[in-house]
mmCIF file of C-alpha atoms in Angstrom:
data_model
loop_
_atom_site.group_PDB
_atom_site.id
_atom_site.type_symbol
_atom_site.label_atom_id
_atom_site.label_comp_id
_atom_site.label_asym_id
_atom_site.label_seq_id
_atom_site.Cartn_x
_atom_site.Cartn_y
_atom_site.Cartn_z
ATOM 1 C CA MET A 4 79.727 69.685 100.994
ATOM 2 C CA ASN A 5 81.929 67.945 98.569
ATOM 3 C CA ARG A 6 85.320 69.111 96.942
ATOM 4 C CA THR A 7 84.163 70.956 94.396
ATOM 5 C CA GLU A 8 82.144 73.061 97.113
ATOM 6 C CA LEU A 9 84.990 73.412 98.523
ATOM 7 C CA SER A 10 86.814 74.386 95.548
ATOM 8 C CA ARG A 11 84.262 77.034 94.560
ATOM 9 C CA LEU A 12 84.766 78.749 98.171
ATOM 10 C CA VAL A 13 88.279 78.942 98.297
ATOM 11 C CA VAL A 14 87.831 80.965 94.485
ATOM 12 C CA PHE A 15 85.087 82.822 95.613
ATOM 13 C CA ALA A 16 87.418 84.064 98.732
ATOM 14 C CA THR A 17 89.951 84.768 96.436
ATOM 15 C CA VAL A 18 88.559 86.710 94.932
ATOM 16 C CA ALA A 19 86.809 88.489 97.608
ATOM 17 C CA GLU A 20 90.656 89.180 98.795
ATOM 18 C CA THR A 21 92.138 90.066 95.531
ATOM 19 C CA GLY A 22 88.988 92.581 94.172
ATOM 20 C CA ASN A 23 89.685 91.244 90.488
ATOM 21 C CA PHE A 24 88.909 87.974 88.692
ATOM 22 C CA ARG A 25 92.335 88.166 86.846
ATOM 23 C CA ALA A 26 94.352 88.603 90.131
ATOM 24 C CA ALA A 27 92.528 85.678 91.997
ATOM 25 C CA ALA A 28 93.361 83.640 88.853
ATOM 26 C CA ASP A 29 96.839 84.378 88.809
ATOM 27 C CA ARG A 30 97.067 83.387 92.520
ATOM 28 C CA LEU A 31 95.367 79.855 91.964
ATOM 29 C CA GLY A 32 97.084 79.020 88.739
ATOM 30 C CA ILE A 33 93.813 78.440 86.588
ATOM 31 C CA ALA A 34 92.349 80.702 83.760
ATOM 32 C CA PRO A 35 89.937 83.579 84.185
ATOM 33 C CA SER A 36 87.144 81.663 82.707
ATOM 34 C CA ALA A 37 87.723 78.938 85.374
ATOM 35 C CA VAL A 38 87.512 81.277 88.121
ATOM 36 C CA SER A 39 84.229 83.362 86.432
ATOM 37 C CA HIS A 40 82.510 80.088 86.237
ATOM 38 C CA ALA A 41 83.157 78.650 89.420
ATOM 39 C CA VAL A 42 81.685 81.755 91.283
ATOM 40 C CA SER A 43 78.769 82.026 88.728
ATOM 41 C CA THR A 44 78.132 78.338 89.415
ATOM 42 C CA LEU A 45 78.627 78.557 93.125
ATOM 43 C CA GLU A 46 76.129 81.954 93.270
ATOM 44 C CA GLU A 47 73.107 80.086 90.871
ATOM 45 C CA GLY A 48 73.338 77.338 93.358
ATOM 46 C CA LEU A 49 72.856 79.197 96.439
ATOM 47 C CA GLY A 50 70.278 81.693 94.405
ATOM 48 C CA VAL A 51 72.425 84.773 95.793
ATOM 49 C CA ARG A 52 74.636 87.603 94.284
ATOM 50 C CA LEU A 53 77.830 87.017 96.110
ATOM 51 C CA LEU A 54 79.743 89.443 93.982
ATOM 52 C CA ALA A 55 79.123 93.078 93.055
ATOM 53 C CA ARG A 56 80.517 93.955 89.944
ATOM 54 C CA THR A 57 81.655 97.022 88.127
ATOM 55 C CA THR A 58 84.074 97.645 85.181
ATOM 56 C CA ARG A 59 86.567 99.247 88.323
ATOM 57 C CA ALA A 60 86.397 96.723 90.929
ATOM 58 C CA THR A 61 84.732 93.489 92.292
ATOM 59 C CA ARG A 62 83.576 93.504 95.902
ATOM 60 C CA PRO A 63 81.499 91.402 97.757
ATOM 61 C CA THR A 64 77.505 91.880 97.949
ATOM 62 C CA GLU A 65 76.110 91.910 101.971
ATOM 63 C CA GLU A 66 75.549 88.051 101.211
ATOM 64 C CA GLY A 67 78.853 87.387 100.124
ATOM 65 C CA ALA A 68 80.186 89.694 103.237
ATOM 66 C CA ARG A 69 78.522 87.484 105.367
ATOM 67 C CA LEU A 70 79.705 84.284 103.477
ATOM 68 C CA ILE A 71 83.191 85.513 103.493
ATOM 69 C CA ALA A 72 82.804 85.930 107.354
ATOM 70 C CA ARG A 73 81.759 82.599 107.814
ATOM 71 C CA ILE A 74 84.237 81.129 105.885
ATOM 72 C CA ALA A 75 87.398 82.864 106.751
ATOM 73 C CA THR A 76 88.707 81.299 109.467
ATOM 74 C CA PRO A 77 87.920 77.617 108.595
ATOM 75 C CA LEU A 78 89.627 78.376 104.877
ATOM 76 C CA SER A 79 92.946 79.887 107.047
ATOM 77 C CA GLU A 80 92.629 76.838 109.313
ATOM 78 C CA LEU A 81 92.855 74.676 106.298
ATOM 79 C CA ALA A 82 95.657 76.319 104.708
ATOM 80 C CA GLU A 83 97.743 76.750 107.979
ATOM 81 C CA ALA A 84 97.096 72.520 108.371
ATOM 82 C CA LEU A 85 98.907 72.040 104.854
ATOM 83 C CA ARG A 86 101.528 74.164 105.437
ATOM 84 C CA GLU A 87 102.156 72.602 108.604
ATOM 85 C CA ALA A 88 101.836 69.235 107.632
ATOM 86 C CA ALA A 89 104.293 69.943 104.795
ATOM 87 C CA THR A 90 106.851 71.661 107.579
ATOM 88 C CA PRO A 91 108.663 69.976 110.560
ATOM 89 C CA SER A 92 106.100 70.696 113.280
ATOM 90 C CA THR A 93 109.486 72.102 115.247
ATOM 91 C CA THR A 94 110.354 74.238 112.494
ATOM 92 C CA PRO A 95 108.747 78.062 112.591
ATOM 93 C CA ALA A 96 107.926 78.963 109.142
ATOM 94 C CA GLY A 97 106.033 80.062 107.095
ATOM 95 C CA PRO A 98 103.271 83.568 106.972
ATOM 96 C CA LEU A 99 102.897 85.150 110.478
ATOM 97 C CA ARG A 100 100.270 88.570 110.165
ATOM 98 C CA ILE A 101 100.957 90.610 113.133
ATOM 99 C CA THR A 102 98.751 93.951 113.780
ATOM 100 C CA LEU A 103 100.344 96.942 115.710
ATOM 101 C CA PRO A 104 100.490 100.266 116.112
ATOM 102 C CA ARG A 105 103.401 102.042 114.499
ATOM 103 C CA LEU A 106 104.691 103.248 117.894
ATOM 104 C CA ALA A 107 105.021 99.627 118.832
ATOM 105 C CA ALA A 108 106.720 98.647 115.886
ATOM 106 C CA ASP A 109 109.259 101.547 115.926
ATOM 107 C CA GLU A 110 109.743 100.759 119.914
ATOM 108 C CA ILE A 111 109.740 96.573 120.054
ATOM 109 C CA VAL A 112 109.701 95.254 117.056
ATOM 110 C CA MET A 113 112.582 96.798 114.767
ATOM 111 C CA PRO A 114 115.305 97.151 116.456
ATOM 112 C CA ARG A 115 115.423 93.433 117.291
ATOM 113 C CA LEU A 116 113.824 92.692 113.349
ATOM 114 C CA PRO A 117 117.391 91.762 112.185
ATOM 115 C CA ALA A 118 118.397 89.234 115.197
ATOM 116 C CA PHE A 119 114.828 87.800 114.690
ATOM 117 C CA SER A 120 115.005 87.436 110.767
ATOM 118 C CA ALA A 121 118.323 85.913 110.971
ATOM 119 C CA ALA A 122 117.011 83.018 113.957
ATOM 120 C CA PHE A 123 113.814 82.688 112.385
ATOM 121 C CA PRO A 124 114.651 82.895 108.086
ATOM 122 C CA LEU A 125 111.852 80.643 107.135
ATOM 123 C CA ILE A 126 109.028 82.931 108.737
ATOM 124 C CA GLU A 127 107.472 85.202 106.542
ATOM 125 C CA LEU A 128 106.833 88.386 109.072
ATOM 126 C CA ASP A 129 103.925 90.445 107.692
ATOM 127 C CA LEU A 130 103.351 94.081 110.015
ATOM 128 C CA ARG A 131 100.184 95.611 109.601
ATOM 129 C CA CYS A 132 100.643 99.105 111.083
ATOM 130 C CA SER A 133 97.092 100.907 112.433
ATOM 131 C CA ASP A 134 95.720 102.140 115.496
ATOM 132 C CA ARG A 135 92.523 100.298 114.672
ATOM 133 C CA PHE A 136 91.897 97.406 117.382
ATOM 134 C CA GLU A 137 91.133 94.171 115.050
ATOM 135 C CA ASP A 138 89.263 91.457 115.939
ATOM 136 C CA LEU A 139 92.231 88.819 115.342
ATOM 137 C CA VAL A 140 89.866 86.217 114.146
ATOM 138 C CA ALA A 141 88.019 87.991 111.493
ATOM 139 C CA SER A 142 90.763 90.047 110.103
ATOM 140 C CA GLY A 143 93.094 87.337 109.650
ATOM 141 C CA PHE A 144 96.030 87.859 112.094
ATOM 142 C CA ASP A 145 97.795 85.404 113.701
ATOM 143 C CA ALA A 146 98.856 88.075 116.728
ATOM 144 C CA GLY A 147 98.872 91.687 117.219
ATOM 145 C CA ILE A 148 100.624 94.102 119.778
ATOM 146 C CA ARG A 149 98.204 97.046 121.968
ATOM 147 C CA LEU A 150 98.452 98.644 125.060
ATOM 148 C CA GLY A 151 97.439 96.224 128.128
ATOM 149 C CA GLU A 152 94.446 98.404 129.289
ATOM 150 C CA SER A 153 92.490 97.552 125.646
ATOM 151 C CA LEU A 154 92.797 94.459 125.279
ATOM 152 C CA GLU A 155 89.224 91.999 125.360
ATOM 153 C CA ALA A 156 89.787 89.479 128.245
ATOM 154 C CA ASP A 157 89.650 86.338 126.307
ATOM 155 C CA MET A 158 92.768 87.130 124.764
ATOM 156 C CA ILE A 159 96.050 85.680 126.057
ATOM 157 C CA ALA A 160 98.169 88.716 127.041
ATOM 158 C CA VAL A 161 101.751 88.423 127.500
ATOM 159 C CA ARG A 162 103.792 91.495 128.343
ATOM 160 C CA ALA A 163 105.889 93.546 125.793
ATOM 161 C CA SER A 164 107.414 96.420 127.451
ATOM 162 C CA GLY A 165 107.128 97.810 131.067
ATOM 163 C CA PRO A 166 105.182 100.190 131.642
ATOM 164 C CA ARG A 167 103.998 103.796 130.184
ATOM 165 C CA ARG A 168 103.966 106.989 131.231
ATOM 166 C CA SER A 169 102.153 109.887 128.983
ATOM 167 C CA VAL A 170 102.719 113.530 129.748
ATOM 168 C CA ILE A 171 101.265 117.172 129.083
ATOM 169 C CA VAL A 172 103.938 119.315 127.543
ATOM 170 C CA GLY A 173 103.667 123.125 125.651
ATOM 171 C CA ALA A 174 106.413 125.084 124.518
ATOM 172 C CA PRO A 175 108.440 127.669 126.214
ATOM 173 C CA GLY A 176 107.196 130.365 123.488
ATOM 174 C CA TYR A 177 102.972 129.031 124.080
ATOM 175 C CA PHE A 178 103.180 129.067 127.440
ATOM 176 C CA ALA A 179 105.013 133.047 127.254
ATOM 177 C CA ARG A 180 101.932 133.563 126.106
ATOM 178 C CA HIS A 181 99.561 131.159 127.996
ATOM 179 C CA PRO A 182 99.527 130.331 131.583
ATOM 180 C CA LYS A 183 100.744 126.752 132.737
ATOM 181 C CA PRO A 184 97.283 124.879 133.796
ATOM 182 C CA ALA A 185 97.314 124.389 137.316
ATOM 183 C CA HIS A 186 94.062 121.463 137.336
ATOM 184 C CA PRO A 187 92.815 119.335 134.724
ATOM 185 C CA ARG A 188 89.564 122.009 134.171
ATOM 186 C CA ASP A 189 92.067 124.708 133.255
ATOM 187 C CA LEU A 190 92.662 122.231 129.987
ATOM 188 C CA ALA A 191 89.689 124.063 128.691
ATOM 189 C CA ALA A 192 91.398 127.222 128.432
ATOM 190 C CA HIS A 193 93.983 125.873 125.958
ATOM 191 C CA ASN A 194 94.745 124.932 122.832
ATOM 192 C CA CYS A 195 95.475 121.510 123.119
ATOM 193 C CA ILE A 196 96.547 119.220 119.720
ATOM 194 C CA ARG A 197 94.113 116.584 119.999
ATOM 195 C CA ARG A 198 94.712 112.692 117.904
ATOM 196 C CA ARG A 199 92.284 110.729 116.011
ATOM 197 C CA PHE A 200 92.247 107.107 115.953
ATOM 198 C CA ASP A 201 91.991 104.958 112.694
ATOM 199 C CA SER A 202 88.931 104.110 114.054
ATOM 200 C CA GLY A 203 87.998 108.558 113.570
ATOM 201 C CA ARG A 204 87.767 108.642 117.455
ATOM 202 C CA ILE A 205 89.169 111.365 118.884
ATOM 203 C CA TYR A 206 91.257 110.482 121.843
ATOM 204 C CA ARG A 207 90.002 112.061 125.914
ATOM 205 C CA TRP A 208 92.865 112.836 127.813
ATOM 206 C CA GLU A 209 93.499 110.284 130.068
ATOM 207 C CA LEU A 210 94.292 111.846 133.711
ATOM 208 C CA GLU A 211 94.337 110.094 137.183
ATOM 209 C CA LYS A 212 95.795 111.693 140.459
ATOM 210 C CA ASP A 213 95.501 109.555 143.587
ATOM 211 C CA GLY A 214 93.227 107.225 142.050
ATOM 212 C CA ARG A 215 90.765 109.911 141.023
ATOM 213 C CA ARG A 216 90.328 109.975 137.190
ATOM 214 C CA LEU A 217 89.317 112.090 134.333
ATOM 215 C CA ASN A 218 88.552 111.419 131.110
ATOM 216 C CA VAL A 219 89.068 114.976 129.760
ATOM 217 C CA ASP A 220 87.002 116.079 126.314
ATOM 218 C CA VAL A 221 89.822 118.576 125.377
ATOM 219 C CA GLY A 222 89.642 121.283 122.578
ATOM 220 C CA GLY A 223 92.206 122.747 119.825
ATOM 221 C CA SER A 224 92.852 123.803 116.992
ATOM 222 C CA LEU A 225 94.388 121.309 115.420
ATOM 223 C CA ILE A 226 93.858 117.157 114.895
ATOM 224 C CA LEU A 227 96.854 114.840 114.265
ATOM 225 C CA PRO A 228 96.294 111.218 113.688
ATOM 226 C CA GLN A 229 99.721 110.463 114.671
ATOM 227 C CA GLN A 230 102.307 111.441 118.534
ATOM 228 C CA GLU A 231 105.120 111.909 116.087
ATOM 229 C CA LEU A 232 103.478 115.006 114.564
ATOM 230 C CA ILE A 233 101.878 116.099 117.790
ATOM 231 C CA LEU A 234 105.275 116.032 119.103
ATOM 232 C CA GLN A 235 106.448 118.397 115.784
ATOM 233 C CA ALA A 236 103.241 121.026 116.413
ATOM 234 C CA ALA A 237 104.138 121.285 120.504
ATOM 235 C CA ARG A 238 107.513 122.225 119.849
ATOM 236 C CA GLY A 239 106.551 124.661 117.025
ATOM 237 C CA GLY A 240 104.341 125.788 120.127
ATOM 238 C CA VAL A 241 100.997 125.448 118.732
ATOM 239 C CA GLY A 242 99.620 124.084 121.202
ATOM 240 C CA LEU A 243 99.978 121.880 124.350
ATOM 241 C CA GLY A 244 100.572 117.809 123.720
ATOM 242 C CA PHE A 245 99.681 114.290 125.686
ATOM 243 C CA LEU A 246 102.686 112.409 124.261
ATOM 244 C CA PHE A 247 104.148 109.130 125.576
ATOM 245 C CA GLY A 248 106.893 110.381 128.471
ATOM 246 C CA ASP A 249 110.140 108.808 126.337
ATOM 247 C CA MET A 250 109.625 110.687 123.300
ATOM 248 C CA VAL A 251 109.648 113.842 124.839
ATOM 249 C CA ALA A 252 111.893 113.455 127.575
ATOM 250 C CA GLU A 253 115.235 114.662 125.492
ATOM 251 C CA ASP A 254 112.742 117.841 124.934
ATOM 252 C CA ILE A 255 112.221 118.336 128.158
ATOM 253 C CA ALA A 256 115.636 117.706 129.329
ATOM 254 C CA ALA A 257 117.105 120.269 126.868
ATOM 255 C CA GLY A 258 114.201 122.980 127.718
ATOM 256 C CA ARG A 259 112.932 122.598 124.241
ATOM 257 C CA LEU A 260 109.378 121.503 125.931
ATOM 258 C CA ILE A 261 108.061 121.988 129.538
ATOM 259 C CA ALA A 262 105.336 119.170 131.456
ATOM 260 C CA VAL A 263 102.860 120.442 133.099
ATOM 261 C CA LEU A 264 99.750 118.913 135.680
ATOM 262 C CA GLU A 265 102.880 115.844 136.175
ATOM 263 C CA ASP A 266 100.793 114.709 139.075
ATOM 264 C CA TRP A 267 97.397 113.923 136.992
ATOM 265 C CA CYS A 268 100.058 112.031 134.345
ATOM 266 C CA ALA A 269 100.081 108.454 136.149
ATOM 267 C CA PRO A 270 101.693 105.495 134.668
ATOM 268 C CA PHE A 271 99.352 102.758 133.198
ATOM 269 C CA ASP A 272 100.038 99.364 131.471
ATOM 270 C CA GLY A 273 102.874 99.407 128.597
ATOM 271 C CA PHE A 274 102.265 97.187 125.386
ATOM 272 C CA TYR A 275 101.526 93.480 125.666
ATOM 273 C CA ILE A 276 101.582 90.650 122.699
ATOM 274 C CA TYR A 277 98.053 88.943 122.268
ATOM 275 C CA TYR A 278 96.704 86.357 120.369
ATOM 276 C CA PRO A 279 93.598 83.930 120.192
ATOM 277 C CA SER A 280 93.519 81.162 122.905
ATOM 278 C CA ARG A 281 94.556 78.023 120.932
ATOM 279 C CA ARG A 282 95.225 74.026 122.168
ATOM 280 C CA GLN A 283 98.807 73.954 119.569
ATOM 281 C CA MET A 284 100.182 77.680 118.957
ATOM 282 C CA ARG A 285 101.686 77.090 115.291
ATOM 283 C CA PRO A 286 105.680 77.168 116.138
ATOM 284 C CA ALA A 287 106.056 80.606 114.245
ATOM 285 C CA LEU A 288 104.143 82.341 116.667
ATOM 286 C CA ARG A 289 105.612 80.583 119.410
ATOM 287 C CA ALA A 290 108.513 82.008 117.919
ATOM 288 C CA PHE A 291 107.388 85.243 117.660
ATOM 289 C CA VAL A 292 106.151 85.836 120.715
ATOM 290 C CA ASP A 293 109.252 83.586 122.874
ATOM 291 C CA PHE A 294 111.312 86.359 120.929
ATOM 292 C CA PHE A 295 109.511 89.599 121.767
ATOM 293 C CA ARG A 296 107.792 89.083 124.970
ATOM 294 C CA SER A 297 109.386 91.344 127.815
ATOM 295 C CA ALA A 298 112.185 93.106 125.388
ATOM 296 C CA PRO A 299 115.258 94.297 127.066
ATOM 297 C CA GLY A 300 115.628 97.999 127.223
ATOM 298 C CA ALA A 301 111.852 98.466 126.398
ATOM 299 C CA PRO A 302 111.221 102.032 127.427
ATOM 300 C CA GLU A 303 109.016 102.598 130.372
ATOM 301 C CA GLY A 304 107.659 106.300 129.485
#
């Protein structure tokens, strides 16, 4: 592959990322006509259409998406190599893309973000909050934060919090109308507030007692996307919520919520920072991992 072909691939990847020829031209600092010519020449050389163009948007075709999947990581590594060449190798600097759920952002990163930014002013931290488990390499992330039980075996993982524990709670008003469940099978008779993840999957309540594990497909009249909303609904007496213990500790202590089936709510692994195995970790990523690993004061739920 010659340098001209490489430049055309860069132009194509930029158009695919921005979804717009003019936006790609602005980012690359070239004329829109040059962007259009580069993409057209690439398509003619390959004999396939890479981008589907409409008056509203420009999206990769099936062939274009396959090509993006193959070149995204090499192009990212080239850009990273150029950034490292321009910055002393010992200085943490440059963009750092992290995927994490909102709860991890609230509890682990945001409380210590001012100190991190002050210590590493040259790092451009890009946090993307989502419950979806991302393929770091394919999605262009440097690292992620997730619960330890959901990590892939080929990831390097370092602990960022203590163990967690979820509890089943309901408001006193709810239990005035419904008997408290004495066994997980009793949940079938209750209005359970369910949670739908960004992927579309509805969470099945994971319970455990004396080594016996149950994944309970509960039913109910309400489905919500976030624990914070489930907490509000549970406080209002809508139904039972299955929530992290630290989120409801004050409500339980104040009598606003009542915990049930506590003997079935066993602790589980907390949050971990995870990233792909690399021979040479970027200084920016190393700084992030070292700063947020085993964060002091992390709740144990």
